[in-house]
CSV table of C-alpha atoms and ligand atoms in Angstrom, one decimal:
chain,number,residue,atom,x,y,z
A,1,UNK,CA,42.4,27.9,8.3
A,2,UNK,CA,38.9,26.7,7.9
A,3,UNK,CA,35.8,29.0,7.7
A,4,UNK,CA,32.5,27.7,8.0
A,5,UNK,CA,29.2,28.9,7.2
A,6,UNK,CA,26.1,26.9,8.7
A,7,UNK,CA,23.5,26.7,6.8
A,8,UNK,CA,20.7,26.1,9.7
A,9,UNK,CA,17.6,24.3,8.2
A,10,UNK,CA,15.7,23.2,10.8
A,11,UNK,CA,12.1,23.0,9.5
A,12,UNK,CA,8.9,22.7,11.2
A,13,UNK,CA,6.3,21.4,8.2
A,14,UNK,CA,2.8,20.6,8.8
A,15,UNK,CA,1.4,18.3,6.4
A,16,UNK,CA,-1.5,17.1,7.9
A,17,UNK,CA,-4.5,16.2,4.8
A,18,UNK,CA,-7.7,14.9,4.9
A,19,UNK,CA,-9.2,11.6,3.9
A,20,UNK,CA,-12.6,11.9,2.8
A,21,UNK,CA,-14.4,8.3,2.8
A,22,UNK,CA,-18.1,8.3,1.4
A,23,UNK,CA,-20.2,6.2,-0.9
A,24,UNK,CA,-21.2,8.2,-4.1
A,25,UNK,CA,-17.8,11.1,-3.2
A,26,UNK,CA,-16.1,10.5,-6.8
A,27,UNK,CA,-18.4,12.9,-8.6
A,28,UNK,CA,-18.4,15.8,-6.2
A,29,UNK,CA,-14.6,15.9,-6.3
A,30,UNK,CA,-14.1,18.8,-9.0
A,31,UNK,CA,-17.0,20.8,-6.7
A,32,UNK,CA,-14.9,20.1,-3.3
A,33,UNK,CA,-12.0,21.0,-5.0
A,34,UNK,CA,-13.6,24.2,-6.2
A,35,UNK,CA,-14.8,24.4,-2.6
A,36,UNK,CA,-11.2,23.6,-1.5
A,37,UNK,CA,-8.4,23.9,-3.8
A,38,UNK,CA,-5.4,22.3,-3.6
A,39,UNK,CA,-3.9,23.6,-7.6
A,40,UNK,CA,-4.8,26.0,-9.9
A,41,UNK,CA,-5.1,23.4,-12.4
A,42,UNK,CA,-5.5,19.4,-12.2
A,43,UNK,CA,-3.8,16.8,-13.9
A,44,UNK,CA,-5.5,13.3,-14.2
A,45,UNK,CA,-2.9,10.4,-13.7
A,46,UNK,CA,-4.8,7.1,-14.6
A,47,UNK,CA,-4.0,3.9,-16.7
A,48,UNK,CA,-5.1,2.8,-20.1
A,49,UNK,CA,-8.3,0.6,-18.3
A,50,UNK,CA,-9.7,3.3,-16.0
A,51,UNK,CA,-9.3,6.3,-18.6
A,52,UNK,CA,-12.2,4.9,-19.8
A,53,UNK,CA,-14.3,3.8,-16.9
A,54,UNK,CA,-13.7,7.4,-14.7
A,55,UNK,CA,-10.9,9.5,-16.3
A,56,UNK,CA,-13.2,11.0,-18.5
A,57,UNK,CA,-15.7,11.5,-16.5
A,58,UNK,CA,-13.5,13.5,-13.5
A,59,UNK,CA,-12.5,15.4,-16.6
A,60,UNK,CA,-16.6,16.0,-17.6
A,61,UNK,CA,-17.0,17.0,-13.8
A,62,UNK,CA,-14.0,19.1,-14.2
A,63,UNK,CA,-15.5,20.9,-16.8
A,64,UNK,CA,-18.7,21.3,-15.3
A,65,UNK,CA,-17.0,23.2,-12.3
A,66,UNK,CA,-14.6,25.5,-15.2
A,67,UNK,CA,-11.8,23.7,-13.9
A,68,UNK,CA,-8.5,23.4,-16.1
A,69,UNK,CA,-8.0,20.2,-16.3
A,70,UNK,CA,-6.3,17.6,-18.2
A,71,UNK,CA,-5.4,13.5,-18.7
A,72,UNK,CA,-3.0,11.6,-18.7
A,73,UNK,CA,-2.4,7.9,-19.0
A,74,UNK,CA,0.2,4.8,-19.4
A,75,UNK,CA,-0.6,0.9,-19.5
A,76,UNK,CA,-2.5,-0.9,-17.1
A,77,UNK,CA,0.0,-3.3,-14.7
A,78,UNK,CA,2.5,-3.8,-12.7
A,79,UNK,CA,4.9,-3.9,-15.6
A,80,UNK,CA,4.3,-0.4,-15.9
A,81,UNK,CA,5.5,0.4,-12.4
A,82,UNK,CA,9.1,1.9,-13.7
A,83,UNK,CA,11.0,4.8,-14.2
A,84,UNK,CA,9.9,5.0,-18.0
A,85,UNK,CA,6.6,5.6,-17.2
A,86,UNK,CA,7.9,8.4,-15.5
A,87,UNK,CA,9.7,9.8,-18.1
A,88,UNK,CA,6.5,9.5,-20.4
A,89,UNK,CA,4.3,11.3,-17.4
A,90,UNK,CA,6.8,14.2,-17.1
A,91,UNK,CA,6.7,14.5,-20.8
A,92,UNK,CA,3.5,14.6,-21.5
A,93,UNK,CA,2.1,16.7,-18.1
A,94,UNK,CA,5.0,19.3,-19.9
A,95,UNK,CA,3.1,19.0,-22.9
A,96,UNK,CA,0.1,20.3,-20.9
A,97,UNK,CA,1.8,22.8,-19.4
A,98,UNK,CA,1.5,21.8,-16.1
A,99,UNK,CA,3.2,24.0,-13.7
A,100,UNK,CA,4.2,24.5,-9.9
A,101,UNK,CA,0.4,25.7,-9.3
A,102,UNK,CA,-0.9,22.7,-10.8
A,103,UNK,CA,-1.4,19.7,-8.6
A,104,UNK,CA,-1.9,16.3,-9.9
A,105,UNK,CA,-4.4,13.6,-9.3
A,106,UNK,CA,-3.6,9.7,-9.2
A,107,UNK,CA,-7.1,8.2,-9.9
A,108,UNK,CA,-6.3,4.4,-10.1
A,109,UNK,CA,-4.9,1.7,-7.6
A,110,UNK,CA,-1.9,0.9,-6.1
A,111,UNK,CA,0.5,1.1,-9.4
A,112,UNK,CA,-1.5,4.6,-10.7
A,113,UNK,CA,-1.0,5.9,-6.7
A,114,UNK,CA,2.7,5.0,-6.8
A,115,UNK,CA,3.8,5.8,-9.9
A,116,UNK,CA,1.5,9.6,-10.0
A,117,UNK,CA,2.7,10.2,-6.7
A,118,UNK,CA,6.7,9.3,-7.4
A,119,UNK,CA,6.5,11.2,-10.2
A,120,UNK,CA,4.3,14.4,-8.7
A,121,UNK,CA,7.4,14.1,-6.0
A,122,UNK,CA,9.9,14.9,-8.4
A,123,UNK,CA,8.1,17.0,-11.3
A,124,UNK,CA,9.8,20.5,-11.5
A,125,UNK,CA,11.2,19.4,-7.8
A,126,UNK,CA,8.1,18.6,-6.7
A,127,UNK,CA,4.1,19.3,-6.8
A,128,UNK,CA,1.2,18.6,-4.7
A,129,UNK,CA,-1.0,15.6,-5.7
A,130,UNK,CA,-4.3,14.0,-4.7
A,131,UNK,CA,-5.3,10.0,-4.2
A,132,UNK,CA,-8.3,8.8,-5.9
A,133,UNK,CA,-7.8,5.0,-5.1
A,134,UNK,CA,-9.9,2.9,-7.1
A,135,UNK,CA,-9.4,-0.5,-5.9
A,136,UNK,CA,-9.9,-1.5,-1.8
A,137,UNK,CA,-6.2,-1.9,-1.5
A,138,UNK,CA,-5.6,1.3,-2.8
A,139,UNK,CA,-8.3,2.5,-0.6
A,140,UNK,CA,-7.2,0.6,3.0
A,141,UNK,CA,-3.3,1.1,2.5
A,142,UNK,CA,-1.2,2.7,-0.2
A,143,UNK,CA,-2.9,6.1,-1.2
A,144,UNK,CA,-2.8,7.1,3.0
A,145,UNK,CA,0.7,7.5,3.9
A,146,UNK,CA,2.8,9.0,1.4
A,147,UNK,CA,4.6,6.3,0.2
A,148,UNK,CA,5.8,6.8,-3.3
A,149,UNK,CA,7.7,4.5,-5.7
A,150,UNK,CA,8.8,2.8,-8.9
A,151,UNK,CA,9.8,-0.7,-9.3
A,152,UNK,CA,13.1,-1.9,-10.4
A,153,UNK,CA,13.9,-5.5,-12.5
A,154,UNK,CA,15.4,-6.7,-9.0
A,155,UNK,CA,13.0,-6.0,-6.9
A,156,UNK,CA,9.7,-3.7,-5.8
A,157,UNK,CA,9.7,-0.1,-4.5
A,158,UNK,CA,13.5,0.4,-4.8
A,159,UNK,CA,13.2,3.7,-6.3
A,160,UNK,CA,11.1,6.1,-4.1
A,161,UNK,CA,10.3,8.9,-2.0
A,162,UNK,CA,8.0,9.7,0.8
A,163,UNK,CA,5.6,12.6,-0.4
A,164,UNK,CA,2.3,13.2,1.2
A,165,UNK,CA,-1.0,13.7,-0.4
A,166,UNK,CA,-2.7,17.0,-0.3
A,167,UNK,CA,-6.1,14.7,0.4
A,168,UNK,CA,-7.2,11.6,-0.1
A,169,UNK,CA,-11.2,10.8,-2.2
A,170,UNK,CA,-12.3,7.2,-0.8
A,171,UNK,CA,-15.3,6.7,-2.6
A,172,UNK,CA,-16.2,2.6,-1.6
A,173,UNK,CA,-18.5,2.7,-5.0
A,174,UNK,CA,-16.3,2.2,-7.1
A,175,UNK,CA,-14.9,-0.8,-6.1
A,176,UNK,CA,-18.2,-2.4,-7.5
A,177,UNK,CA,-16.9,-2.5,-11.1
A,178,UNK,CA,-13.4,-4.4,-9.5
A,179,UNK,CA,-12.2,-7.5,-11.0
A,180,UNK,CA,-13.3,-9.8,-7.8
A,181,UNK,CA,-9.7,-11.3,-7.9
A,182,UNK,CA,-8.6,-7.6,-7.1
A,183,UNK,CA,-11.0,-7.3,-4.5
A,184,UNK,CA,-10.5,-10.1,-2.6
A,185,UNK,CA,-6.9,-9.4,-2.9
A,186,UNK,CA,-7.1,-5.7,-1.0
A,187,UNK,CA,-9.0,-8.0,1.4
A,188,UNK,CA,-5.5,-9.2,2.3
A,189,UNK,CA,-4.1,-5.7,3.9
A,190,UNK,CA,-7.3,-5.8,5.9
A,191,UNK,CA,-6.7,-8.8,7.6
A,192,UNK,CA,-3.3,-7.5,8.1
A,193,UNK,CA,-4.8,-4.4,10.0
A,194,UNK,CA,-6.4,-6.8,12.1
A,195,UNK,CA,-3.0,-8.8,13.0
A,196,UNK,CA,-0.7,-6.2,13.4
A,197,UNK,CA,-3.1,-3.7,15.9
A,198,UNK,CA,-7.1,-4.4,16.2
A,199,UNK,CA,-8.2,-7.7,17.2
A,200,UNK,CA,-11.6,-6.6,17.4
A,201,UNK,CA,-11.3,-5.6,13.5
A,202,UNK,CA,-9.8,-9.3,12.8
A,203,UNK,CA,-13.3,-10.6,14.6
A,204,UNK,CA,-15.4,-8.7,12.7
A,205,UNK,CA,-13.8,-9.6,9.7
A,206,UNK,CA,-14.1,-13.7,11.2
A,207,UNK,CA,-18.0,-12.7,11.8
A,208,UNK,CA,-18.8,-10.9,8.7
A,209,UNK,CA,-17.0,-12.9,6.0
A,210,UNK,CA,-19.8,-13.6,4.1
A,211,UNK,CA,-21.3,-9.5,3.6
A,212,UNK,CA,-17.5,-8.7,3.0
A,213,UNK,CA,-17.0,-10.8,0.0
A,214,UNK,CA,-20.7,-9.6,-1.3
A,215,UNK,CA,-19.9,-5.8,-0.9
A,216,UNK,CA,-22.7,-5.5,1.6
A,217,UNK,CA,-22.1,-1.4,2.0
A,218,UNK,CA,-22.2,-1.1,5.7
A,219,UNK,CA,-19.2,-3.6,5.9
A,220,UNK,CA,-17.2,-2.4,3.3
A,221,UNK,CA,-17.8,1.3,4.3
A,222,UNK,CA,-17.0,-0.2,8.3
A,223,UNK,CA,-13.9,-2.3,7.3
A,224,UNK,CA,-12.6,0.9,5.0
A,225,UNK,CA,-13.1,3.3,7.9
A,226,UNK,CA,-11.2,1.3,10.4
A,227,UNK,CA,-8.1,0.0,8.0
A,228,UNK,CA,-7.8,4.3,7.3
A,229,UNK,CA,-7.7,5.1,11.2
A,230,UNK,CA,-5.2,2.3,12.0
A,231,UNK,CA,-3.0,3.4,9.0
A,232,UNK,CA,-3.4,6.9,9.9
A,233,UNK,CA,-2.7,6.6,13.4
A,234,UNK,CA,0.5,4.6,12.8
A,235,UNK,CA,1.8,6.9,9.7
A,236,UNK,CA,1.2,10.0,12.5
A,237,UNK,CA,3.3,8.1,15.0
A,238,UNK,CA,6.1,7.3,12.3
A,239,UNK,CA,5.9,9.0,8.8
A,240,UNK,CA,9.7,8.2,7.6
A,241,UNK,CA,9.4,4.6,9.2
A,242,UNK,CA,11.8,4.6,11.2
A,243,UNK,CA,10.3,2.5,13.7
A,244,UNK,CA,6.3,1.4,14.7
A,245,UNK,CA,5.4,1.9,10.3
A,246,UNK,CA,7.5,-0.9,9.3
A,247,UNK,CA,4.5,-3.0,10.9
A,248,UNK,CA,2.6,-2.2,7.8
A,249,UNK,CA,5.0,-4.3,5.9
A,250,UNK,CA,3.5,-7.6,7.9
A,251,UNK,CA,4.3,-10.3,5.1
A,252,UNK,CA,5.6,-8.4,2.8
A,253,UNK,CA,8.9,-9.4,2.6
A,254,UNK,CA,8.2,-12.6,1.4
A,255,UNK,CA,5.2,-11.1,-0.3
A,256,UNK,CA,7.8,-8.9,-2.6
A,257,UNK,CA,10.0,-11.8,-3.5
A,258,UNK,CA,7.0,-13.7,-4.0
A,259,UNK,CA,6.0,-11.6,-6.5
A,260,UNK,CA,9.4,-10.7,-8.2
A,261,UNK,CA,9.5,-14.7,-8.6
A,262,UNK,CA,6.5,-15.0,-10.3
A,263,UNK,CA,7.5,-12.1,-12.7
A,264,UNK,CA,4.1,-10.2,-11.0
A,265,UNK,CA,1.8,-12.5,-12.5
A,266,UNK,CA,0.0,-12.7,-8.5
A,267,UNK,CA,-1.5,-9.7,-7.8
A,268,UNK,CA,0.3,-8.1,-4.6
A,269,UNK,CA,-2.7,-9.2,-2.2
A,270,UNK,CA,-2.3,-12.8,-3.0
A,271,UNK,CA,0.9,-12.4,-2.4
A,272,UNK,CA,0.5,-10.2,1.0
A,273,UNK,CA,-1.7,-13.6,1.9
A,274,UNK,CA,1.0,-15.7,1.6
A,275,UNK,CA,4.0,-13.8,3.0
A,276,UNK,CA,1.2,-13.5,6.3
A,277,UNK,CA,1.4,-17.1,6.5
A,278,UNK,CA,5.3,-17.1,5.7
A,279,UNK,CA,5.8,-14.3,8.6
A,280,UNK,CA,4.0,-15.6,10.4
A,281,UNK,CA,5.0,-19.2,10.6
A,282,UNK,CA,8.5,-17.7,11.1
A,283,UNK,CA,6.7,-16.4,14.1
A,284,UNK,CA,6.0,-19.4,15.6
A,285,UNK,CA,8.6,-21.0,15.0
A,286,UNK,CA,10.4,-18.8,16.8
A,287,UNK,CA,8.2,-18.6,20.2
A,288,UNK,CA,6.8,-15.2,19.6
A,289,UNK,CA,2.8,-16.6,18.4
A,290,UNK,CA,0.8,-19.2,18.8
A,291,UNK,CA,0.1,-21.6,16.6
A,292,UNK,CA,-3.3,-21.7,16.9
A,293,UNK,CA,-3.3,-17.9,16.6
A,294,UNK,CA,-1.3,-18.4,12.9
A,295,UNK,CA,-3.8,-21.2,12.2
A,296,UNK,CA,-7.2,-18.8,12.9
A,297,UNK,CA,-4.9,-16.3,10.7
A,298,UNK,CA,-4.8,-18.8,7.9
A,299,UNK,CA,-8.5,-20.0,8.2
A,300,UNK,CA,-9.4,-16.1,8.0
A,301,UNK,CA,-7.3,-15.8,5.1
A,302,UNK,CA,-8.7,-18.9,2.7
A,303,UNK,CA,-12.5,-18.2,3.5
A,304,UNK,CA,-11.6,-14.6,2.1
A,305,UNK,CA,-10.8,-16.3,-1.2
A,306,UNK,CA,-7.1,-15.3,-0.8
A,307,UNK,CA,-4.2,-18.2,-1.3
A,308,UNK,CA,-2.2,-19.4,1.3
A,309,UNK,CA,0.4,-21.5,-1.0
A,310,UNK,CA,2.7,-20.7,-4.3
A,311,UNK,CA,5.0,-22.5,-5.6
A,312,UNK,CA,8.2,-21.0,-5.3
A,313,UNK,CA,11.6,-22.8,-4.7
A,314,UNK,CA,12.8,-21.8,-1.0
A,315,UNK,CA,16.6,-20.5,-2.4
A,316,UNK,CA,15.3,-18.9,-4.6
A,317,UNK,CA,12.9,-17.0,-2.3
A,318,UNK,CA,15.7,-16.5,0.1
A,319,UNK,CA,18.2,-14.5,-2.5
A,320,UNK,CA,15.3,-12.4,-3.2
A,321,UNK,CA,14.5,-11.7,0.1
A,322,UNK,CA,17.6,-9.4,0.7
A,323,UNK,CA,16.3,-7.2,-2.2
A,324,UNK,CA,13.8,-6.3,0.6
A,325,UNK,CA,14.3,-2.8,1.6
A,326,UNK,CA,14.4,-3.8,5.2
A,327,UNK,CA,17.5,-5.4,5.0
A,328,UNK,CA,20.4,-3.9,7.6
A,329,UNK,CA,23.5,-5.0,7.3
A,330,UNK,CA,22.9,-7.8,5.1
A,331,UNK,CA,20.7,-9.5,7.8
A,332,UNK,CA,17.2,-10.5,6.5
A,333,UNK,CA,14.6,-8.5,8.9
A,334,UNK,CA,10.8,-9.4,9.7
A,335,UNK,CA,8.1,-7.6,11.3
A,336,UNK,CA,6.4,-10.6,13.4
A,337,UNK,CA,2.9,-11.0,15.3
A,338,UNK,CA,3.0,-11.7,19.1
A,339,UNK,CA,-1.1,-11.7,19.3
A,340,UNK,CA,-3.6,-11.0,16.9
A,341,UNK,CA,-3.5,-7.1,17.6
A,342,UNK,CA,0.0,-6.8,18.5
A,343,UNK,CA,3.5,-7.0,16.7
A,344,UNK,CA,6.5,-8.6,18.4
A,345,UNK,CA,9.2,-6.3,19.5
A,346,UNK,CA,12.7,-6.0,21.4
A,347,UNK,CA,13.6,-3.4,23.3
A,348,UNK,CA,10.3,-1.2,21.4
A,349,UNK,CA,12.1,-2.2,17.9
A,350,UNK,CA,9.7,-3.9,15.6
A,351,UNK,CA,12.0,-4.8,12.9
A,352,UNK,CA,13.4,-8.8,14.0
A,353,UNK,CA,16.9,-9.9,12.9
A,354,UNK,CA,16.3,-13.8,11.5
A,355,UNK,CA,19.1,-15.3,10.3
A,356,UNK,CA,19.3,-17.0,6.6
A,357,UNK,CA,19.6,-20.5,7.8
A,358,UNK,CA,16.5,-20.1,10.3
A,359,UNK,CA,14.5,-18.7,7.5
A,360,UNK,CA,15.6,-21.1,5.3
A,361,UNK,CA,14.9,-24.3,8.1
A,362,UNK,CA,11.4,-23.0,8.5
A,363,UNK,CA,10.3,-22.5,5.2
A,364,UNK,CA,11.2,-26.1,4.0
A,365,UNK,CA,9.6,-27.1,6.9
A,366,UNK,CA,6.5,-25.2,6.1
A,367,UNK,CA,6.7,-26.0,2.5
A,368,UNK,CA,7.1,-29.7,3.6
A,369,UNK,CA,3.6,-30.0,5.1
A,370,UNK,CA,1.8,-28.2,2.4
B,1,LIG,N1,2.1,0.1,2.8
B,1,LIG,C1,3.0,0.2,3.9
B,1,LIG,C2,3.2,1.6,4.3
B,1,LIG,O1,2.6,2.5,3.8
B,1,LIG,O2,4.0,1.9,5.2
């Protein structure tokens, strides 16, 4: 005789935020939070660079407003994307007594927004955080969504967790004291916005190349604003990416082996730049784009200032292809263009099964007319 108890957990959870996208935003965050809180008390996440250049002064704004607040920071890099900086984070935001009223605030780029939110996902089971991106591919991609994550030795993002921001502070000013190489390489997920959904965006960027690499303020501020509404209106459609989000990922398959290859020495941009032109040769190749299409792509790409080429051996970009967390079933998986403004699907799935010798046939082909 079996008994059994259900234990019904059907949950309805509304975690809808704000992003808030202005020039000049960064030092009225402490007020808006006053205004608007989201924690009884704040905990700066940032790195060892930007403690310096704003940590200390969201803390001084902090104070201004009687806020408790407190920071906290770990290395600057990529290599500090792992589950030891974690540890150190949970450790020391105990050490400051941070609590289950307290929220936390990644102020940093991709690796501050990934690692603060992975670990505000999991601290005491869980807290609510804020994203003050710093750089523009911080700004255009990874603090909207809720994807959270630590790297691993074999590959990027393998430990993770979808956790939502409470809000997101896009302040385009800061990007003026960004390493150009880091600016042109957010540049990257821009185009990709253009590829996978907005072909008007992917003209405007083709018309205004020469104001976007300047920082001329009504691009920047018009190129921000539409990479947030496409990534907002495909994260609303798919959250857990099941399906339409994975589009996102354009070129980042081979972008992530790309990058475990050259032991993160590329910055993940320059690397998004050339798994575009991987994916989307693979594209072609196939019948689902045109060439000519793949060949504005490129052009688009290079007058950005963003590579097209590395130097990587082609087996050993295919075994770390299926470290790629889009792998099913042991069958490497792409996300495709069919038109600049439109992803390639079957049957409404966006995900395309390529097999290993195809991938491998195209790339030495590609690499073979570099
Ligand atoms: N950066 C891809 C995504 O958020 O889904």
């Amino acid at each position: 005789m079996v008994e059994v108890l259900r234990l019904n957990l059907s949950r309805v959870v509304d975690e809808s935020y704000n992003i808030l996208i202005g020039f000049g935003l960064f030092d009225s965050i402490p007020a808006d939070l006053k205004a608007n809180p989201v924690g009884e008390k704040y905990a700066i996440i940032t790195d060892s660079v930007l403690k310096d250049i704003y940590g200390r002064r969201l803390l001084e704004k902090f104070s201004e407003e009687n806020i408790d607040a407190c920071l906290i920071d770990f290395p600057a890099g990529e290599e500090s994307k792992n589950i030891s900086t974690v540890t150190h984070l949970v450790r020391r935001l105990l050490e400051h007594r941070v609590d289950r009223k307290s929220a936390i605030i990644t102020l940093g780029g991709g690796v501050v927004g990934d690692v603060g939110g992975f670990t505000a996902s999991i601290y005491m089971r869980g807290i609510p955080y804020i994203q003050v991106p710093t750089t523009l591919l911080a700004q255009v991609d990874s603090s909207i969504g809720g994807k959270t994550a630590v790297d691993m030795e074999e590959g990027k993002n393998l430990i993770g967790s979808f956790h939502q921001p409470k809000r997101v502070y896009i302040d385009p000013s800061l990007l003026k004291t960004l390493p150009r190489r880091e600016y042109l390489s957010g540049l990257a997920e821009v185009v990709k916005y253009g590829v996978i959904q907005d072909r008007d965006l992917f003209e405007y960027l083709e018309r205004n190349v020469e104001k976007i690499k300047n920082l001329d303020e009504e691009a920047l501020l018009h190129i921000i604003r539409k990479s947030c509404m496409i990534k907002k209106e495909i994260v609303e459609e798919d959250p857990l990416e099941k399906n339409k989000r994975s589009i996102l990922n354009y070129g980042h398959t081979p972008a992530h082996a790309i990058e475990r290859l050259s032991c993160y020495k590329c910055l993940h941009g320059e690397a998004v730049s050339v798994g575009m032109r991987i994916s989307g040769w693979i594209a072609v190749k196939k019948g689902f784009w045109r060439i000519d299409e793949w060949e504005r792509q490129n052009k688009l790409l290079r007058s950005l200032g963003l590579p097209l080429k590395m130097d990587f051996n082609v087996d050993d970009l295919i075994e770390a292809l299926y470290y790629d967390k889009k792998v099913e079933g042991g069958t490497l998986m792409f996300v495709l263009p069919k038109r600049i403004g439109e992803m390639f699907s079957i049957n409404g799935r966006y995900k395309i099964p390529i097999r290993e010798d195809e991938v491998r046939s195209f790339l030495l082909e590609l690499n073979g007319n570099n």
